[in-house]
Coordinates of C-alpha atoms and ligand atoms in Angstrom, one line a residue:
M1 CA 0.0 0.0 0.0
A2 CA 1.3 3.5 -0.9
R3 CA 2.4 5.4 2.2
Q4 CA 0.3 8.5 2.9
R5 CA 2.1 11.8 2.5
L6 CA 2.7 13.8 5.6
P7 CA 1.2 17.3 5.6
M8 CA 3.8 19.9 4.5
R9 CA 4.0 21.6 8.0
A10 CA 4.8 18.2 9.6
V11 CA 7.6 17.8 7.1
A12 CA 8.8 21.4 7.9
A13 CA 8.8 20.3 11.6
Q14 CA 11.0 17.3 10.8
V15 CA 13.5 19.5 8.8
L16 CA 13.7 21.9 11.7
Q17 CA 14.2 19.1 14.2
A18 CA 17.1 17.9 12.1
V19 CA 18.6 21.4 12.1
S20 CA 18.2 21.5 16.0
D21 CA 20.0 18.2 16.0
G22 CA 23.0 19.7 14.1
Q23 CA 22.3 19.3 10.4
S24 CA 22.4 22.4 8.1
L25 CA 19.4 23.4 6.1
A26 CA 21.3 22.6 3.0
Q27 CA 21.6 19.0 4.3
A28 CA 18.2 18.6 5.8
L29 CA 15.9 20.4 3.4
P30 CA 16.4 18.2 0.3
T31 CA 15.0 15.2 2.3
G32 CA 12.0 17.3 3.2
L33 CA 11.5 18.6 -0.3
A34 CA 11.4 15.1 -1.7
Q35 CA 8.5 14.3 0.6
V36 CA 6.1 17.0 -0.5
A37 CA 4.2 17.8 -3.7
E38 CA 6.1 20.0 -6.2
S39 CA 3.5 22.7 -5.7
E40 CA 4.4 22.9 -2.0
R41 CA 8.1 23.0 -2.3
S42 CA 8.7 26.7 -2.3
Q43 CA 6.3 27.1 0.6
L44 CA 8.2 24.4 2.6
Q45 CA 11.5 26.2 1.9
A46 CA 10.1 29.5 3.0
L47 CA 8.7 28.0 6.2
C48 CA 12.0 26.4 7.1
Y49 CA 14.1 29.5 6.3
G50 CA 11.6 31.8 8.0
T51 CA 11.3 29.7 11.2
C52 CA 15.1 29.5 11.5
R53 CA 15.4 33.2 11.0
W54 CA 12.9 33.9 13.8
Y55 CA 13.6 30.8 15.8
H56 CA 15.0 32.4 19.0
R57 CA 12.2 34.9 19.3
L58 CA 9.5 32.4 18.5
N59 CA 11.0 29.9 20.9
A60 CA 11.1 32.5 23.7
E61 CA 7.3 32.9 23.1
L62 CA 6.7 29.2 23.1
K63 CA 8.6 28.7 26.4
S64 CA 6.5 31.5 28.0
R65 CA 3.4 29.6 27.0
L66 CA 4.5 26.1 27.9
H67 CA 3.8 25.5 31.5
K68 CA 5.7 22.3 31.8
P69 CA 8.4 20.8 29.6
L70 CA 7.4 18.3 26.9
K71 CA 8.4 14.7 27.2
K72 CA 11.5 13.7 25.2
G73 CA 9.5 11.6 22.8
D74 CA 7.2 14.6 22.0
R75 CA 9.9 17.1 21.1
I76 CA 8.8 17.2 17.4
T77 CA 5.9 19.3 18.8
V78 CA 8.3 22.2 19.4
P79 CA 9.3 22.8 15.8
L80 CA 5.7 22.1 14.8
I81 CA 4.4 24.9 17.0
L82 CA 7.3 27.2 16.0
V83 CA 6.3 26.9 12.3
A84 CA 2.8 27.8 13.2
L85 CA 3.9 30.8 15.4
F86 CA 6.1 31.9 12.5
Q87 CA 3.1 32.0 10.2
I88 CA 1.0 33.8 12.8
R89 CA 3.6 36.5 13.4
H90 CA 5.1 36.8 10.0
S91 CA 2.7 35.7 7.2
R92 CA -0.8 36.5 6.0
Q93 CA -2.0 32.9 6.3
A94 CA -5.5 32.7 7.9
D95 CA -4.9 32.4 11.6
Y96 CA -7.4 29.7 12.4
A97 CA -6.4 27.6 9.4
V98 CA -2.9 27.6 10.9
V99 CA -4.2 26.3 14.2
N100 CA -6.4 23.6 12.7
E101 CA -3.7 22.4 10.3
T102 CA -1.1 22.3 13.0
V103 CA -3.3 20.1 15.3
E104 CA -3.9 17.8 12.3
A105 CA -0.1 17.7 11.5
G106 CA 0.5 16.8 15.1
R107 CA -1.9 13.8 14.7
S108 CA -0.1 12.7 11.5
L109 CA 3.2 12.8 13.4
G110 CA 1.7 10.3 16.0
K111 CA 0.9 12.9 18.6
P112 CA -2.9 12.9 18.9
H113 CA -2.5 13.3 22.7
L114 CA -1.0 16.7 22.2
A115 CA -3.9 18.1 20.1
G116 CA -5.3 20.0 23.1
L117 CA -2.0 21.5 24.0
I118 CA -1.1 22.6 20.5
N119 CA -4.6 24.1 20.1
A120 CA -4.4 25.9 23.5
I121 CA -1.0 27.4 22.8
L122 CA -1.8 28.7 19.4
R123 CA -5.2 30.1 20.3
A124 CA -3.6 31.9 23.2
A125 CA -1.0 33.2 20.9
L126 CA -3.7 34.6 18.6
R127 CA -5.8 36.0 21.4
E128 CA -3.0 37.6 23.4
G129 CA -0.7 38.8 20.7
E130 CA 3.1 38.5 20.9
P131 CA 4.6 39.0 24.4
E132 CA 7.3 41.6 24.8
P133 CA 10.7 39.9 24.3
A134 CA 12.6 39.7 27.6
N135 CA 16.0 40.7 26.2
D136 CA 17.9 41.9 23.1
A137 CA 18.8 38.4 22.0
D138 CA 15.1 37.3 22.0
R139 CA 14.0 40.6 20.5
L140 CA 16.5 40.4 17.6
S141 CA 16.1 36.6 17.4
H142 CA 19.7 35.5 17.9
P143 CA 21.5 33.2 20.4
E144 CA 22.5 35.1 23.5
W145 CA 26.3 34.5 23.0
M146 CA 26.2 35.9 19.4
T147 CA 24.3 38.9 20.6
E148 CA 26.7 39.6 23.4
K149 CA 29.8 38.9 21.4
L150 CA 28.7 41.4 18.7
R151 CA 27.7 44.0 21.3
H152 CA 31.2 43.7 22.8
N153 CA 33.0 43.7 19.4
W154 CA 31.0 46.4 17.7
P155 CA 29.4 48.6 20.3
E156 CA 28.2 51.0 17.6
R157 CA 27.0 48.5 15.1
W158 CA 25.9 45.3 16.8
Q159 CA 22.2 46.2 16.6
A160 CA 22.3 47.0 12.9
I161 CA 24.2 43.8 12.2
L162 CA 21.6 41.7 14.0
E163 CA 18.7 43.5 12.4
G164 CA 20.4 43.0 9.0
N165 CA 20.7 39.3 9.7
N166 CA 16.9 39.1 9.9
D167 CA 16.5 40.5 6.3
Q168 CA 16.7 38.5 3.2
G169 CA 19.8 39.5 1.2
P170 CA 19.3 40.6 -2.4
M171 CA 20.0 38.4 -5.4
T172 CA 23.3 39.6 -6.9
L173 CA 25.0 38.4 -10.1
R174 CA 28.5 38.5 -11.4
V175 CA 28.8 39.2 -15.1
N176 CA 31.4 37.0 -16.9
A177 CA 33.7 39.7 -18.3
R178 CA 35.1 37.2 -20.8
Q179 CA 31.7 37.0 -22.5
Q180 CA 30.2 40.6 -22.2
S181 CA 30.3 43.8 -20.4
R182 CA 28.1 44.6 -17.4
E183 CA 26.3 47.3 -19.4
D184 CA 25.4 44.8 -22.1
Y185 CA 24.1 42.3 -19.6
L186 CA 22.0 45.0 -17.9
K187 CA 20.4 45.6 -21.3
A188 CA 19.8 41.9 -21.9
L189 CA 18.1 41.7 -18.5
G190 CA 15.9 44.7 -19.4
E191 CA 14.9 43.0 -22.6
V192 CA 13.5 40.0 -20.6
G193 CA 11.7 42.3 -18.1
I194 CA 14.2 41.9 -15.2
T195 CA 14.9 45.1 -13.3
A196 CA 18.4 45.5 -12.0
I197 CA 21.2 47.9 -11.1
A198 CA 24.9 47.9 -11.2
T199 CA 26.5 47.3 -7.8
P200 CA 28.5 50.2 -6.4
F201 CA 31.7 48.4 -5.4
A202 CA 32.1 45.2 -7.4
E203 CA 32.9 46.0 -11.0
Q204 CA 31.1 43.1 -12.5
G205 CA 28.2 43.0 -10.1
I206 CA 24.5 43.4 -10.8
Q207 CA 21.8 43.5 -8.2
L208 CA 18.3 42.4 -9.1
E209 CA 15.3 44.2 -7.8
R210 CA 13.6 40.9 -7.1
P211 CA 15.1 37.4 -6.9
C212 CA 14.3 35.1 -9.8
S213 CA 15.1 31.6 -10.9
V214 CA 18.5 31.3 -12.7
D215 CA 16.6 29.7 -15.6
Q216 CA 15.2 33.2 -16.3
L217 CA 18.6 34.8 -16.6
P218 CA 19.8 35.2 -20.2
G219 CA 22.8 32.9 -20.9
F220 CA 23.0 31.5 -17.4
D221 CA 23.5 27.9 -18.8
I222 CA 26.5 29.0 -21.0
G223 CA 28.1 31.0 -18.2
A224 CA 27.1 34.5 -19.0
V225 CA 26.5 35.2 -15.3
S226 CA 26.9 33.6 -11.8
V227 CA 25.0 34.2 -8.6
Q228 CA 27.5 35.8 -6.1
D229 CA 27.1 38.4 -3.4
E230 CA 28.8 41.7 -4.1
A231 CA 31.2 41.4 -1.1
A232 CA 32.4 38.0 -2.3
Q233 CA 33.1 39.4 -5.7
L234 CA 35.5 42.0 -4.3
C235 CA 38.3 39.3 -3.9
T236 CA 39.4 39.7 -7.5
Q237 CA 40.0 43.4 -7.2
L238 CA 42.3 42.8 -4.3
L239 CA 44.2 40.0 -5.9
D240 CA 45.5 42.3 -8.7
L241 CA 45.6 39.6 -11.3
H242 CA 47.8 39.7 -14.4
P243 CA 48.1 37.3 -17.3
G244 CA 50.6 34.4 -16.8
Q245 CA 50.4 34.4 -13.0
R246 CA 50.3 31.2 -11.0
V247 CA 47.3 31.5 -8.6
L248 CA 46.3 29.3 -5.7
D249 CA 42.6 29.3 -4.5
A250 CA 43.3 27.5 -1.3
C251 CA 39.8 26.8 0.1
A252 CA 38.0 26.8 -3.2
A253 CA 34.8 24.8 -3.1
P254 CA 32.1 25.3 -4.4
G255 CA 34.3 27.5 -6.7
G256 CA 32.5 30.8 -6.8
K257 CA 35.7 32.7 -6.3
T258 CA 37.8 30.4 -8.5
C259 CA 35.4 31.2 -11.4
A260 CA 35.6 34.9 -10.6
I261 CA 39.4 34.7 -10.8
L262 CA 39.4 32.9 -14.1
E263 CA 37.0 35.4 -15.6
T264 CA 39.2 38.3 -14.6
A265 CA 42.4 37.7 -16.6
E266 CA 43.4 35.5 -19.4
D267 CA 46.2 32.9 -19.2
L268 CA 46.2 32.4 -15.4
Q269 CA 47.4 29.1 -14.1
V270 CA 44.9 28.5 -11.4
V271 CA 45.2 25.7 -8.8
A272 CA 41.9 25.2 -6.9
L273 CA 42.3 23.2 -3.7
D274 CA 39.8 22.0 -1.2
Q275 CA 39.7 19.2 1.3
S276 CA 36.2 18.2 0.6
D277 CA 35.7 15.6 -2.2
E278 CA 32.0 16.2 -2.3
R279 CA 32.3 20.0 -2.6
M280 CA 35.0 19.6 -5.3
V281 CA 32.4 18.2 -7.6
R282 CA 30.6 21.5 -7.4
V283 CA 33.8 23.3 -8.4
R284 CA 34.0 21.2 -11.6
E285 CA 30.4 21.8 -12.4
N286 CA 30.8 25.6 -12.0
L287 CA 34.0 25.6 -14.1
D288 CA 32.3 23.6 -16.9
R289 CA 29.3 25.9 -17.0
L290 CA 31.6 28.9 -17.4
Q291 CA 33.8 27.1 -19.9
V292 CA 37.0 27.8 -17.9
D293 CA 39.5 25.5 -16.4
A294 CA 41.8 25.1 -13.4
Q295 CA 43.9 22.4 -11.9
L296 CA 41.7 20.8 -9.2
L297 CA 43.3 19.2 -6.1
T298 CA 41.6 17.6 -3.1
A299 CA 43.7 17.8 0.1
D300 CA 44.1 19.5 3.4
A301 CA 45.7 22.8 2.4
A302 CA 47.7 22.9 5.7
Q303 CA 49.5 19.7 4.8
L304 CA 51.8 21.0 2.1
E305 CA 53.6 17.6 1.6
H306 CA 50.3 16.1 0.4
W307 CA 49.6 18.5 -2.5
W308 CA 52.3 21.2 -3.2
D309 CA 54.8 20.6 -6.0
G310 CA 57.2 23.2 -4.6
Q311 CA 56.4 25.8 -7.3
P312 CA 55.6 29.1 -5.5
F313 CA 52.5 31.1 -6.3
D314 CA 52.3 34.7 -7.4
R315 CA 48.8 35.1 -5.8
I316 CA 47.0 33.2 -3.1
L317 CA 43.4 33.5 -2.2
L318 CA 42.8 32.1 1.3
D319 CA 39.1 32.1 1.8
V320 CA 39.2 30.2 5.1
P321 CA 36.5 28.1 6.8
C322 CA 34.8 30.5 9.2
S323 CA 31.7 31.0 11.4
A324 CA 29.8 32.5 8.4
S325 CA 28.5 35.1 10.8
G326 CA 28.4 37.7 7.9
V327 CA 26.0 35.7 5.9
V328 CA 23.4 34.7 8.5
R329 CA 20.6 36.4 6.4
R330 CA 21.3 33.9 3.6
H331 CA 21.9 30.9 6.0
P332 CA 19.7 31.6 9.1
D333 CA 20.3 28.0 10.3
I334 CA 23.8 29.4 11.4
K335 CA 21.9 30.9 14.4
L336 CA 21.1 27.4 15.6
L337 CA 24.2 25.5 14.5
R338 CA 27.1 27.7 15.6
R339 CA 28.4 27.6 19.2
E340 CA 30.5 30.2 21.0
E341 CA 33.3 27.7 21.4
D342 CA 33.5 27.2 17.6
I343 CA 35.1 30.7 17.2
P344 CA 38.5 30.1 19.0
A345 CA 38.7 26.7 17.4
L346 CA 38.1 28.2 13.9
A347 CA 40.7 31.0 14.7
D348 CA 43.3 28.3 15.3
I349 CA 42.5 26.6 12.0
Q350 CA 42.6 29.9 10.2
L351 CA 45.9 31.0 11.6
N352 CA 47.5 27.6 10.9
L353 CA 46.2 27.7 7.3
L354 CA 47.7 31.2 6.9
E355 CA 51.0 30.2 8.4
Q356 CA 51.4 27.1 6.2
L357 CA 50.3 28.7 2.9
W358 CA 52.5 31.8 3.4
T359 CA 55.5 29.5 2.7
T360 CA 54.1 28.8 -0.8
L361 CA 53.9 32.4 -1.8
K362 CA 56.7 34.0 -4.0
P363 CA 58.7 36.9 -2.6
G364 CA 56.8 39.9 -4.0
G365 CA 53.7 37.8 -4.2
R366 CA 50.3 38.7 -2.7
L367 CA 48.0 36.7 -0.4
V368 CA 44.4 37.8 0.1
Y369 CA 42.9 36.5 3.4
A370 CA 39.1 36.4 3.3
T371 CA 36.2 35.4 5.6
C372 CA 32.5 35.8 5.5
S373 CA 32.6 36.5 9.3
V374 CA 32.0 39.7 11.4
F375 CA 33.9 38.4 14.4
P376 CA 37.3 40.2 14.8
Q377 CA 38.7 37.0 16.3
E378 CA 38.6 35.4 12.8
N379 CA 39.5 38.6 11.0
H380 CA 41.8 41.4 11.9
R381 CA 43.0 39.7 15.0
I382 CA 44.3 36.8 12.9
I383 CA 46.2 39.2 10.7
Q384 CA 47.6 41.0 13.7
R385 CA 48.8 37.8 15.3
F386 CA 50.3 36.7 11.9
M387 CA 52.1 40.0 11.3
K388 CA 53.7 39.9 14.7
A389 CA 55.4 36.6 13.9
H390 CA 56.3 37.4 10.3
A391 CA 58.8 40.1 9.5
D392 CA 58.5 39.2 5.8
A393 CA 54.8 40.2 5.7
A394 CA 53.6 43.6 4.7
L395 CA 50.0 44.7 4.9
T396 CA 49.3 46.2 1.4
M397 CA 45.7 47.3 1.2
P398 CA 44.9 49.4 -1.9
D399 CA 42.7 52.5 -1.6
L400 CA 39.2 51.2 -1.1
A401 CA 35.8 52.9 -1.1
W402 CA 34.1 50.1 0.9
G403 CA 34.3 48.6 4.4
L404 CA 35.7 49.7 7.6
D405 CA 39.5 50.0 8.0
T406 CA 40.4 47.9 11.0
G407 CA 44.1 48.7 10.7
A408 CA 44.7 45.1 9.8
G409 CA 42.2 44.5 6.9
R410 CA 38.9 45.7 5.8
Q411 CA 35.6 44.7 7.5
L412 CA 32.3 44.8 5.6
F413 CA 29.1 44.5 7.5
P414 CA 25.9 43.0 6.1
E415 CA 24.0 46.0 4.6
R416 CA 20.2 46.1 4.2
G417 CA 19.4 45.7 0.5
S418 CA 23.1 45.4 -0.4
H419 CA 26.2 43.2 0.3
D420 CA 26.9 40.5 2.9
G421 CA 29.4 40.8 5.8
F422 CA 32.9 40.0 4.8
F423 CA 36.5 40.6 5.7
Y424 CA 39.6 41.0 3.5
A425 CA 43.3 41.6 4.2
C426 CA 46.0 41.8 1.5
L427 CA 49.5 40.6 2.6
T428 CA 52.6 41.0 0.4
R429 CA 55.7 38.8 1.0
I430 CA 58.7 41.1 1.0
D431 CA 62.2 40.1 0.0
H432 CA 64.0 42.0 2.7
P433 CA 62.2 41.7 6.0
S434 CA 64.0 44.7 7.4
A435 CA 62.1 46.9 4.9
N436 CA 58.8 45.8 6.4
Q437 CA 56.4 48.7 6.7
A438 CA 52.7 48.0 7.2
T439 CA 50.8 50.3 4.9
S440 CA 47.1 50.3 5.3
S441 CA 44.6 52.7 3.9
Ligands
SAM501 C1 34.3 29.6 2.9 S1 34.3 28.1 2.1 C2 35.0 28.5 0.5 C3 34.1 29.2 -0.5 C4 34.8 29.3 -1.8 N1 36.0 30.0 -1.8 C5 33.8 30.0 -2.8 O1 34.0 31.2 -3.0 O2 33.0 29.3 -3.4 C6 35.6 27.3 2.9 C7 36.0 26.0 2.2 O3 37.2 25.6 2.9 C8 37.3 24.2 2.8 N2 38.3 23.8 3.8 C9 38.2 23.8 5.2 N3 39.3 23.4 5.7 C10 40.2 23.2 4.7 C11 41.6 22.7 4.7 N4 42.3 22.5 5.8 N5 42.1 22.6 3.5 C12 41.4 22.8 2.3 N6 40.1 23.2 2.3 C13 39.6 23.4 3.5 C14 35.9 23.7 3.0 O4 35.7 22.4 2.5 C15 35.1 24.8 2.3 O5 34.8 24.3 1.0

């Protein structure tokens, strides 16, 4: 007998339970999407993303309405009610339909004994309205540690960062300069009725007024454009690429920046390295779509003996693994997945990668250190620690119209209706360490 489909909101609860248990949305959502009708897929995705985005605030409300804790075996009821609260607080769905459907979804998940509880909590939520959040973390819907860390690190900006994380970032494209100019592509978009503007900082960037499916973008399948945030696109301007250079993209997968590098100058010898086999497949797919090529290597970048042939690089992009705290608006599950203790552990990995890869850079060569983090521990403090121990490293930031000068690299914050949070530092390896003078602008 064919198994009956679970209601979509029950599937959403299962996806969110998996995220609470440590899976990313990117891992958990495909299983959920496969369980619902095609017509429900975009709504399932919106419910999962939206509930993660508002998870901490909704959960604070749920806790205030639950008078005793649920039994361990009933914990699927928590995400189920959070999905309903998300709809009540943030969507136009008819309120009482949400209550009834949630009670039904609880039954389909084998929890008929909780129908009364679900019904009572949601009806009280409708009747009484949203309670006043008890603190800033609940109000801005972030974990407390993240809220306090940002307040401490950026006393003037923490609130704007957290508010920005609750927005949805715009859809931004990078025009493949090898195929056409940005102006020509803007015209091509206009011809198919897509409204867009040129980005202010990234030379090849175009920001769409409204997101759309990539199938609607002229020439997407033949590599005319790629989807990439404006902040991520800035790496090529910092690398100062010239034909003939040997370039290492050290943490390359899924290859967004590898492709941007290959589009910037002809005749580059690019080595794209990543330790993840699975993610390397994505690099190959992206290169193929753009009809460009690089040498792909799968290895731990810090273990030079496993991958380096001893030929130094003119340019290195080191886009290290990080907390991704600058891209929370695109990946709201980060709020649930990341822990405070991850940050010092990531900082150790980042500094070690920088130390190891420095030795593969040519004297006179440039290394661009990048993260999509807004925590100084992963950003300018790494550069400061590195500079202290390396007399042959000079900070050589060009004049830039974007970001905040930290004195050891440039910090971008997620901006409403604009780019993500990012950090960049340019380091040049000098021949004669005694001539080391840090120049930052
Ligand atoms: C921020 S992502 C890179 C994004 C990529 N540069 C892009 O623009 O598409 C970080 C990458 O570092 C890789 N990584 C983490 N530790 C690594 C290591 N020790 N050696 C090589 N790659 C590593 C991860 O697999 C992940 O793909």
